PDB file of C-alpha atoms and ligand atoms in Angstrom:
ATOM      1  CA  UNK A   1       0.000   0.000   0.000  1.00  0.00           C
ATOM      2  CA  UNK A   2       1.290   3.672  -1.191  1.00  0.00           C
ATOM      3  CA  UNK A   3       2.073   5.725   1.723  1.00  0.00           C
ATOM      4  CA  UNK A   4       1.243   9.391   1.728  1.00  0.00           C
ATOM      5  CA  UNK A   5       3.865  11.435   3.907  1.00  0.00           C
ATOM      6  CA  UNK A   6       3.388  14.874   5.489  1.00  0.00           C
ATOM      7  CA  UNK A   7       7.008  17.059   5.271  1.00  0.00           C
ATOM      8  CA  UNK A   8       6.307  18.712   8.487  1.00  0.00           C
ATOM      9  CA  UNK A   9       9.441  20.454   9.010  1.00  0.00           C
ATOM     10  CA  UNK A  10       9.474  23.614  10.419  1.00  0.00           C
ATOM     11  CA  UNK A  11      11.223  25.695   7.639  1.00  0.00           C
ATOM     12  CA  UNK A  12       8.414  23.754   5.101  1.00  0.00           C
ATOM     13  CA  UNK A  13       5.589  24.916   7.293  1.00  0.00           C
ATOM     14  CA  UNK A  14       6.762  28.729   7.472  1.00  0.00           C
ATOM     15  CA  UNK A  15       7.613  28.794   3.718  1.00  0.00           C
ATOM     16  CA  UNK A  16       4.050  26.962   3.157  1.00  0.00           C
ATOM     17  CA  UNK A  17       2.190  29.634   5.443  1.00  0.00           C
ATOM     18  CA  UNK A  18       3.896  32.583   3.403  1.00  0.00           C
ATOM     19  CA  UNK A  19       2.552  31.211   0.330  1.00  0.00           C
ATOM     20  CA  UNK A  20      -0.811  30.689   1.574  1.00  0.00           C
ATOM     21  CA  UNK A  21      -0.919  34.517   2.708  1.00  0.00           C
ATOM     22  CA  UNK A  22      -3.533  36.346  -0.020  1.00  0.00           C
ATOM     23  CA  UNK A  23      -0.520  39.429   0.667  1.00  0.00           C
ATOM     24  CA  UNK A  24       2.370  37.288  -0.739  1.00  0.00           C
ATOM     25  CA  UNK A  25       3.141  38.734  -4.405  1.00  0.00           C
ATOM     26  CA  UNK A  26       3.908  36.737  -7.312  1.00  0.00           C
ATOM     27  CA  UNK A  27       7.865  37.338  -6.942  1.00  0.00           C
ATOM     28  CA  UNK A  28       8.215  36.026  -3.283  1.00  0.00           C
ATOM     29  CA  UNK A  29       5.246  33.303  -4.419  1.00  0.00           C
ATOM     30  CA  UNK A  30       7.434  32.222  -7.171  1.00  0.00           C
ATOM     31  CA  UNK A  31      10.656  32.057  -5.118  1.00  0.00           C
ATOM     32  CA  UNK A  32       8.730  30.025  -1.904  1.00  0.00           C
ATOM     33  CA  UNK A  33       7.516  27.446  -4.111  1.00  0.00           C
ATOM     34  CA  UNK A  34      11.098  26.722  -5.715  1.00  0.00           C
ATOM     35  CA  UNK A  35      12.256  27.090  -2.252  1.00  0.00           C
ATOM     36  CA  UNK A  36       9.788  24.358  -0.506  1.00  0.00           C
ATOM     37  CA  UNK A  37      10.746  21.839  -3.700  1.00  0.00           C
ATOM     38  CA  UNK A  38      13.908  22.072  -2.976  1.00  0.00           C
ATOM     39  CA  UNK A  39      14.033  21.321   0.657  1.00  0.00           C
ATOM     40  CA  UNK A  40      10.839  18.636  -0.329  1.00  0.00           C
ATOM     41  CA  UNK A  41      13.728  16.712  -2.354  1.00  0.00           C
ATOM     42  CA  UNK A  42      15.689  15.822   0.880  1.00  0.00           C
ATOM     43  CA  UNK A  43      12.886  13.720   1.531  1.00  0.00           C
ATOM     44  CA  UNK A  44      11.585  12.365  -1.421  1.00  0.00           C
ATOM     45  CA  UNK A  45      14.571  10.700  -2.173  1.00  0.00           C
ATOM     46  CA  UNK A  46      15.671   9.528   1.174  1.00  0.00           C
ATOM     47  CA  UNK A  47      15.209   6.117  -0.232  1.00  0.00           C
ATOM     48  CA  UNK A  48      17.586   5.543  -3.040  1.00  0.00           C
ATOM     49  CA  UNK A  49      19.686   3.635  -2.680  1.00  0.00           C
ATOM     50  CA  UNK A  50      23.992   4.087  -2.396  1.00  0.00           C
ATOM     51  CA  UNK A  51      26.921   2.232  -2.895  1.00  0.00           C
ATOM     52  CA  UNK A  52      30.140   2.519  -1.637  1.00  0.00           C
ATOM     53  CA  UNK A  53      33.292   3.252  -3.777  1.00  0.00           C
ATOM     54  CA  UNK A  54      36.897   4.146  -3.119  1.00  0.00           C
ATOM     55  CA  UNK A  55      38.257   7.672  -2.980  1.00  0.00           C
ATOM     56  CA  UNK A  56      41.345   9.067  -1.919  1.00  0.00           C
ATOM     57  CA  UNK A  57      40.811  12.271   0.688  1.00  0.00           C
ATOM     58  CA  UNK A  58      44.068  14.529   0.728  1.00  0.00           C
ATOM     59  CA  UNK A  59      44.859  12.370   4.021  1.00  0.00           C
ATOM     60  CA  UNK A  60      43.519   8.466   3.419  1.00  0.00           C
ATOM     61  CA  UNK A  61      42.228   6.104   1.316  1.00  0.00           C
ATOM     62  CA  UNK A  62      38.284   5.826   2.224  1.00  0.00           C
ATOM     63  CA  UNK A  63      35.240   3.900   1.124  1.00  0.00           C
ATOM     64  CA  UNK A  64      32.539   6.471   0.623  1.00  0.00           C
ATOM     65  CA  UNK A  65      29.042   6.534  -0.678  1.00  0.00           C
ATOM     66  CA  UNK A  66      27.362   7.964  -4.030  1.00  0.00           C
ATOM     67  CA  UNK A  67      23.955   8.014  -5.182  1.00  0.00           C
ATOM     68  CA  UNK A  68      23.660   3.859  -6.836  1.00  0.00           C
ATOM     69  CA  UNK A  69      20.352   2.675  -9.086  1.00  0.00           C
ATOM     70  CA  UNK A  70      18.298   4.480 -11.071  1.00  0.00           C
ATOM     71  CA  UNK A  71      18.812   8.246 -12.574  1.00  0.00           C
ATOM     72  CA  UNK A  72      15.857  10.745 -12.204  1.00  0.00           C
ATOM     73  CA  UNK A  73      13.421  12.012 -14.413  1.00  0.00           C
ATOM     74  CA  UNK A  74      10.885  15.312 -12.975  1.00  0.00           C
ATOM     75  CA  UNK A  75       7.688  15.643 -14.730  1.00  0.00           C
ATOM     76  CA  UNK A  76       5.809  18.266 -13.361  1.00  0.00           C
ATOM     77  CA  UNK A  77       1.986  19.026 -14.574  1.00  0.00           C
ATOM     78  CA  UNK A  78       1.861  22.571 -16.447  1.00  0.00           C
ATOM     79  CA  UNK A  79       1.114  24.852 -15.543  1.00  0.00           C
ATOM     80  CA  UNK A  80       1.585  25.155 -12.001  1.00  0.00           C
ATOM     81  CA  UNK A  81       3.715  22.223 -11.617  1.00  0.00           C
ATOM     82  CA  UNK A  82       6.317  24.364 -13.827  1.00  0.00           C
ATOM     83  CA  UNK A  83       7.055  26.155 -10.602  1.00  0.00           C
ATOM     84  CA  UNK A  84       8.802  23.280  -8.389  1.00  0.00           C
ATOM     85  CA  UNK A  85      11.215  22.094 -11.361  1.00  0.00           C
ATOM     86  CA  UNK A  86      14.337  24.197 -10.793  1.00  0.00           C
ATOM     87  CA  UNK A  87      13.973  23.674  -7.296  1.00  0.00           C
ATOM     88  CA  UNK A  88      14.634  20.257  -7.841  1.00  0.00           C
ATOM     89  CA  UNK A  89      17.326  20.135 -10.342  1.00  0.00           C
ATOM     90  CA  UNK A  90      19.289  22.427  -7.620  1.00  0.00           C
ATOM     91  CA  UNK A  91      19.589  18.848  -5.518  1.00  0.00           C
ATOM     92  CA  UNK A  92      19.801  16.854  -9.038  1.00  0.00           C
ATOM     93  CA  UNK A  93      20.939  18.540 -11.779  1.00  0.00           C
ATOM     94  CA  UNK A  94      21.092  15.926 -14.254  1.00  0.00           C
ATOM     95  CA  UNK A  95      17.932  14.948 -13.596  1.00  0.00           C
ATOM     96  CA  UNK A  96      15.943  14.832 -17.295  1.00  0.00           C
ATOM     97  CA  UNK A  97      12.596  16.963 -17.219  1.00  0.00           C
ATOM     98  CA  UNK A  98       9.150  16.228 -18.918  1.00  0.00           C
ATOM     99  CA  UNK A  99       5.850  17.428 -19.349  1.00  0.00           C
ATOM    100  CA  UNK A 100       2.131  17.008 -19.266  1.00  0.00           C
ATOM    101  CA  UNK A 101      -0.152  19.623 -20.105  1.00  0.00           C
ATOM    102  CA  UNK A 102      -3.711  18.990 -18.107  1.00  0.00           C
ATOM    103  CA  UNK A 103      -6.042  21.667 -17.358  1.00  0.00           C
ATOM    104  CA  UNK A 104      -8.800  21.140 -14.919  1.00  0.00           C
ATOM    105  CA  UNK A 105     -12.416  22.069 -17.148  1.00  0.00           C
ATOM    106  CA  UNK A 106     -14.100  24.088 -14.798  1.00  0.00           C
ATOM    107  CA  UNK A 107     -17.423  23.043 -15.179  1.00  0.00           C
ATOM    108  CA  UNK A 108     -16.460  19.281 -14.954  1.00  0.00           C
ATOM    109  CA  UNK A 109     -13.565  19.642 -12.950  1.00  0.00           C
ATOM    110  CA  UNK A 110     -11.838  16.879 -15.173  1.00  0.00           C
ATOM    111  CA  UNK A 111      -8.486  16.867 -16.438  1.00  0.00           C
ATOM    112  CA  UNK A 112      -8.139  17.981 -19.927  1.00  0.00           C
ATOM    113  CA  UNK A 113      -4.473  16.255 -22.023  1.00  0.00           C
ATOM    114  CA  UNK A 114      -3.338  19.376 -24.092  1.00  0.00           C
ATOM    115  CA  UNK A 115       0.483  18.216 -24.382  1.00  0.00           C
ATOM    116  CA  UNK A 116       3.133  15.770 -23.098  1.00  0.00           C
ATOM    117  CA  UNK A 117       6.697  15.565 -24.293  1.00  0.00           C
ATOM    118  CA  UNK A 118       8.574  12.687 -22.133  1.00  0.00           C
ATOM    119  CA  UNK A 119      12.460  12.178 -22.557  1.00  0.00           C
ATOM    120  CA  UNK A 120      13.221   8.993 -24.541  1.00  0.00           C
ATOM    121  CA  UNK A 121      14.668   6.705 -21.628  1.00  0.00           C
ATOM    122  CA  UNK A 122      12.231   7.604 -18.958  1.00  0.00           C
ATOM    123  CA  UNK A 123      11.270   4.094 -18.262  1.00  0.00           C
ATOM    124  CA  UNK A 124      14.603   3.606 -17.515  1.00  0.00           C
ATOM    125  CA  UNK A 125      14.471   6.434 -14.303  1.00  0.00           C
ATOM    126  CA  UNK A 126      12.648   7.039 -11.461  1.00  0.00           C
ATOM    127  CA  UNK A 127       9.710   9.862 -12.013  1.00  0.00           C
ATOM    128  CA  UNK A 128       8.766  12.251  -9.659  1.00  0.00           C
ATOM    129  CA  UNK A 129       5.496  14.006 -10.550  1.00  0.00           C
ATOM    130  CA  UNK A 130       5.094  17.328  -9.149  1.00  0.00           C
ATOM    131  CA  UNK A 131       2.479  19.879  -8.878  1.00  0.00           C
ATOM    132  CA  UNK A 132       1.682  22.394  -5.921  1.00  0.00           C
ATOM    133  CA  UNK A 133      -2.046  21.500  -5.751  1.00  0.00           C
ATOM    134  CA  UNK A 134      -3.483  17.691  -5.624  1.00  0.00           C
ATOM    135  CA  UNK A 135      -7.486  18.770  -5.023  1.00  0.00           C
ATOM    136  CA  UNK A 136     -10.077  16.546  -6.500  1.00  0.00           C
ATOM    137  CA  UNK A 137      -7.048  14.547  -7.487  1.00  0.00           C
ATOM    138  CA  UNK A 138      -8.091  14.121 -11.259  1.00  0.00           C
ATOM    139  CA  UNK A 139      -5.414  15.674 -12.626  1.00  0.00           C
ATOM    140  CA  UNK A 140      -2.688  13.755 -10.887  1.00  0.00           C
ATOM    141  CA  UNK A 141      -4.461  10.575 -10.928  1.00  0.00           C
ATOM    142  CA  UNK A 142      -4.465  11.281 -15.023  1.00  0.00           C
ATOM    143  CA  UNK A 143      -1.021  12.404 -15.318  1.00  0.00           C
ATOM    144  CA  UNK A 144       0.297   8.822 -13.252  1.00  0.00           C
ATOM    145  CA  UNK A 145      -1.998   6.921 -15.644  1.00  0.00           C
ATOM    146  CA  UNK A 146      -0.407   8.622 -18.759  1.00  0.00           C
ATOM    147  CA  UNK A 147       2.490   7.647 -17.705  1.00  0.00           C
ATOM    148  CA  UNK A 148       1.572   4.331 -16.592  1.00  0.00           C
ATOM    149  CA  UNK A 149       0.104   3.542 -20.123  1.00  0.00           C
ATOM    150  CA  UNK A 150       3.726   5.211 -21.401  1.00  0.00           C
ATOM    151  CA  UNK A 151       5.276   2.189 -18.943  1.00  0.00           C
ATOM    152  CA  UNK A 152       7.035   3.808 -16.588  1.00  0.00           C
ATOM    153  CA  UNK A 153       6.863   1.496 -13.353  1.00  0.00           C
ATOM    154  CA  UNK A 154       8.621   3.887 -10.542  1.00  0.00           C
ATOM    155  CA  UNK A 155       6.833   7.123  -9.812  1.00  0.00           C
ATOM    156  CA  UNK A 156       6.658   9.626  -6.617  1.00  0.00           C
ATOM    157  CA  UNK A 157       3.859  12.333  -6.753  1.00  0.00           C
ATOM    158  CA  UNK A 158       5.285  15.660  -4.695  1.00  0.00           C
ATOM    159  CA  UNK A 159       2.866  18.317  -4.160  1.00  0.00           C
ATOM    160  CA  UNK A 160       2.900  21.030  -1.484  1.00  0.00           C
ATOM    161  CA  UNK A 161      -0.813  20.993  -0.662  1.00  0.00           C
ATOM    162  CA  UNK A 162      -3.268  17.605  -1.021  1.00  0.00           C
ATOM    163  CA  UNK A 163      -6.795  17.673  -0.469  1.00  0.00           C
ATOM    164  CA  UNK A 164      -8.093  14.385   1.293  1.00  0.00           C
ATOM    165  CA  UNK A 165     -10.586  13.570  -1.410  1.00  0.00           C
ATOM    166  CA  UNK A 166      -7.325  13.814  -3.365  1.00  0.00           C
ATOM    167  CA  UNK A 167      -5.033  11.435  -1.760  1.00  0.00           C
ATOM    168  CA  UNK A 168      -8.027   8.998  -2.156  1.00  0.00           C
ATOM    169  CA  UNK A 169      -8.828   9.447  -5.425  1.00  0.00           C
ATOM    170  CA  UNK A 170      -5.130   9.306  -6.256  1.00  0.00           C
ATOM    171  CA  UNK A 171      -4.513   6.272  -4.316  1.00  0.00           C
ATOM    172  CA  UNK A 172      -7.694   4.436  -5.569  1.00  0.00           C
ATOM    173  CA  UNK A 173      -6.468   4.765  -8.869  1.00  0.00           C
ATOM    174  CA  UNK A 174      -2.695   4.342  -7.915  1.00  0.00           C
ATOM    175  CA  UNK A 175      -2.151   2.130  -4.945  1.00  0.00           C
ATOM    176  CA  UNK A 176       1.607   1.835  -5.661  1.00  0.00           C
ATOM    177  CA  UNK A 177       2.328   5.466  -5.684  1.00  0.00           C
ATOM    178  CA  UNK A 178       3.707   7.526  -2.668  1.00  0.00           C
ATOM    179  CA  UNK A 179       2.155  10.830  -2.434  1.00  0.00           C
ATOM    180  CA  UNK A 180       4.869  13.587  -0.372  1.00  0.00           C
ATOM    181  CA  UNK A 181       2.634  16.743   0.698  1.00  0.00           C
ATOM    182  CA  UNK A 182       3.284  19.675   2.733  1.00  0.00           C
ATOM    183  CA  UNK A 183       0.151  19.659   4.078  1.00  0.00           C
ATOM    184  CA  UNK A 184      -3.449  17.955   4.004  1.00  0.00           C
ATOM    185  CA  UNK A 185      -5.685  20.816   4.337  1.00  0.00           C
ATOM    186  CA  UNK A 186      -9.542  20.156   5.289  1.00  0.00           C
ATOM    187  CA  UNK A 187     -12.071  19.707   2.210  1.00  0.00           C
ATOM    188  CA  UNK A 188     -12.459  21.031  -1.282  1.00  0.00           C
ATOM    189  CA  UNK A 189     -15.044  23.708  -2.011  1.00  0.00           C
ATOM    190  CA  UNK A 190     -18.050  23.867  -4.449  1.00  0.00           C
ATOM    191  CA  UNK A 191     -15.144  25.007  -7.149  1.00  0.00           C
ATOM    192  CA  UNK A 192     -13.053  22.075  -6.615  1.00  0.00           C
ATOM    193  CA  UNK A 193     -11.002  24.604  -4.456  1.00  0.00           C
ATOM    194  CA  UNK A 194      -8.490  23.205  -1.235  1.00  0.00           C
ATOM    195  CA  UNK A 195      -9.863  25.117   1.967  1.00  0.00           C
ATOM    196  CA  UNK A 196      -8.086  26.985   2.971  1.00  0.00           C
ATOM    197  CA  UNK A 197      -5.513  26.280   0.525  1.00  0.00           C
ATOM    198  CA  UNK A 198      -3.525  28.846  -1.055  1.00  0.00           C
ATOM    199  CA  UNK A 199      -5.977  29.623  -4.545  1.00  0.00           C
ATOM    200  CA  UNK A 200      -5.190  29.047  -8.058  1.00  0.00           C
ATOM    201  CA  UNK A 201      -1.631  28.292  -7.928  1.00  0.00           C
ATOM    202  CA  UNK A 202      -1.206  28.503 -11.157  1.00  0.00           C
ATOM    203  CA  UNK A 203      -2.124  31.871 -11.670  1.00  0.00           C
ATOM    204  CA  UNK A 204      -0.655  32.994  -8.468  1.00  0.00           C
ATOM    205  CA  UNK A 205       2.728  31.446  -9.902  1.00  0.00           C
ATOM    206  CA  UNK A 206       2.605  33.204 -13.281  1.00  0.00           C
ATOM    207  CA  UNK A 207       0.726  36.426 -12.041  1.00  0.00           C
ATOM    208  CA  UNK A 208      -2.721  35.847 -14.209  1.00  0.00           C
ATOM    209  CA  UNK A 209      -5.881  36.213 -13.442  1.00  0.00           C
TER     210      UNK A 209
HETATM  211  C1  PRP B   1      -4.395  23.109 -10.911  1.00  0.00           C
HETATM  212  C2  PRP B   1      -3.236  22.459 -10.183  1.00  0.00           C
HETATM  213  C3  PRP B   1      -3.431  21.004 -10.527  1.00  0.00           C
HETATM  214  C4  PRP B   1      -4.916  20.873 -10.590  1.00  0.00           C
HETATM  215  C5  PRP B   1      -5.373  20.237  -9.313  1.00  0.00           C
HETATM  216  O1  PRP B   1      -4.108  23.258 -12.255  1.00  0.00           O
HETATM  217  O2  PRP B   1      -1.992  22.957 -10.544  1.00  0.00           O
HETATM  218  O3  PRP B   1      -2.854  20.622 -11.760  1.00  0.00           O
HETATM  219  O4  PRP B   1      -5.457  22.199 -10.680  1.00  0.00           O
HETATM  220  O5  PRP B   1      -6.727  20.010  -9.370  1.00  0.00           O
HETATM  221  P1  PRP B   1      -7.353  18.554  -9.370  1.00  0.00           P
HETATM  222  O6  PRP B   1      -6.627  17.761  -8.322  1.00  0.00           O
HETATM  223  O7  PRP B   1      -8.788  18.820  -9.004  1.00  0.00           O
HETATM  224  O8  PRP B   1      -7.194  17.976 -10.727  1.00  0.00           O
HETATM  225  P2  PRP B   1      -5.116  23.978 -13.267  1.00  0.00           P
HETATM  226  O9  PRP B   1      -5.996  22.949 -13.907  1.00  0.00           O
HETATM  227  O10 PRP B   1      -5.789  25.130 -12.572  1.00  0.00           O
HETATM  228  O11 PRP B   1      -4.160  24.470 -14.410  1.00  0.00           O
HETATM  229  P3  PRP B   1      -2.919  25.489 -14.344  1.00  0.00           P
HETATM  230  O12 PRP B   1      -1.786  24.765 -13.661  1.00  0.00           O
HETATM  231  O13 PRP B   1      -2.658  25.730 -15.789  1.00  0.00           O
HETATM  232  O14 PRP B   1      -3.335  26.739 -13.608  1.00  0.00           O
HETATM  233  N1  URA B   2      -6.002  24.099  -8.303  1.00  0.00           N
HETATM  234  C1  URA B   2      -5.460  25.150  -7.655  1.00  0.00           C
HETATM  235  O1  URA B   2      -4.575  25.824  -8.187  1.00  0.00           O
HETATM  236  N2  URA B   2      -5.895  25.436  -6.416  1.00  0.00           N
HETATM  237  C2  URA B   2      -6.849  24.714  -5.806  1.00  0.00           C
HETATM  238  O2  URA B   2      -7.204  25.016  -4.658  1.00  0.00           O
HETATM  239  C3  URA B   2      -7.399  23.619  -6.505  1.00  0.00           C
HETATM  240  C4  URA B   2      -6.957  23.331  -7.748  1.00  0.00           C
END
């Protein structure tokens, strides 16, 4: 069973609560989110796995461990997901990037496909999925199953705020993927919207309204 894991740290939760402030602009939103991916990545991949190797230190020879297994692949879901990307390539850099374009239909609240470019060996890494916002979950539960159907067997989904009906959604769908969240706020609102969440992070990211 998929776990889903709450990053309660406190430099996460006062980064989180000055992105949820209505008075945060879009330069200081912008610069929090690639801030809270970044210090999100310490977690996420607290489970790959190392090997050692031998190195020479100006004083000894030493074993010493590196990063073994699988390289990574980030595929965040545009827009909004745009935002956590170079936060994460700060920790990997060499970490291949690809997209899905989904937009949520407002009257349906379903996820709309509008583009996906994937690099060519990414069944050969481990994916992390990211996007600020899991709500009703449709999106992310979509974007997985794309990639799913695309055969990629190792995925994390990393978003800063999940909804419960999210997670479960997401998890009824996906039982094999972990879900890393900032926070689980209370319930969604009669626009699909997390309460209290933090609004349309997409347009908070980019500044449009
Ligand atoms: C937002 C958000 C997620 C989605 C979450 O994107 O970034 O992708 O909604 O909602 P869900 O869990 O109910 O699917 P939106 O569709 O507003 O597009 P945007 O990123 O282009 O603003
Ligand atoms: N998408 C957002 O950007 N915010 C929400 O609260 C829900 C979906």
């Amino acid at each position: 069973m998929a776990k889903v894991q709450v990053f309660d740290h406190p430099l996460v939760q006062h980064k989180l609560t000055m992105i949820r402030d209505e008075n945060t602009g879009v330069k200081s939103f912008r610069e929090l989110v690639d801030e809270l991916a970044m210090l999100m990545t310490y977690e996420v991949t607290r489970d790959f796995p190392t090997e050692e190797v031998d190195i020479t230190t100006p004083v000894a020879p030493a074993k010493a461990k590196v990063i073994a297994g699988k390289k990574v692949a980030i595929v965040p879901i545009l827009r909004a997901g745009l935002g956590m990307v170079n936060g994460i390539l700060r920790l990997i850099p060499a970490a291949k990037v690809g997209h899905i374009g989904l937009y949520r239909d407002p009257e349906t609240l379903l996820p709309v496909e509008y583009y996906c470019k994937l690099p060519n060996d990414i069944q050969e890494r481990d994916v992390i999925i990211v996007d600020p916002m899991l709500a009703t979950g449709g999106s992310a539960a979509a974007a997985i199953g794309f990639l799913k159907d695309r055969g990629i067997k190792s995925m994390k989904l990393m978003c800063l705020i999940a909804a419960p009906e999210g997670i479960r959604v997401v998890h009824q769908a996906h039982e094999d993927v972990d879900i890393f969240t900032a926070a689980i706020d209370d319930h969604l609102n009669e626009h699909g919207y997390i309460v209290p969440g933090l609004g349309d992070a997409g347009d908070r990211l980019f500044g449009t309204k």
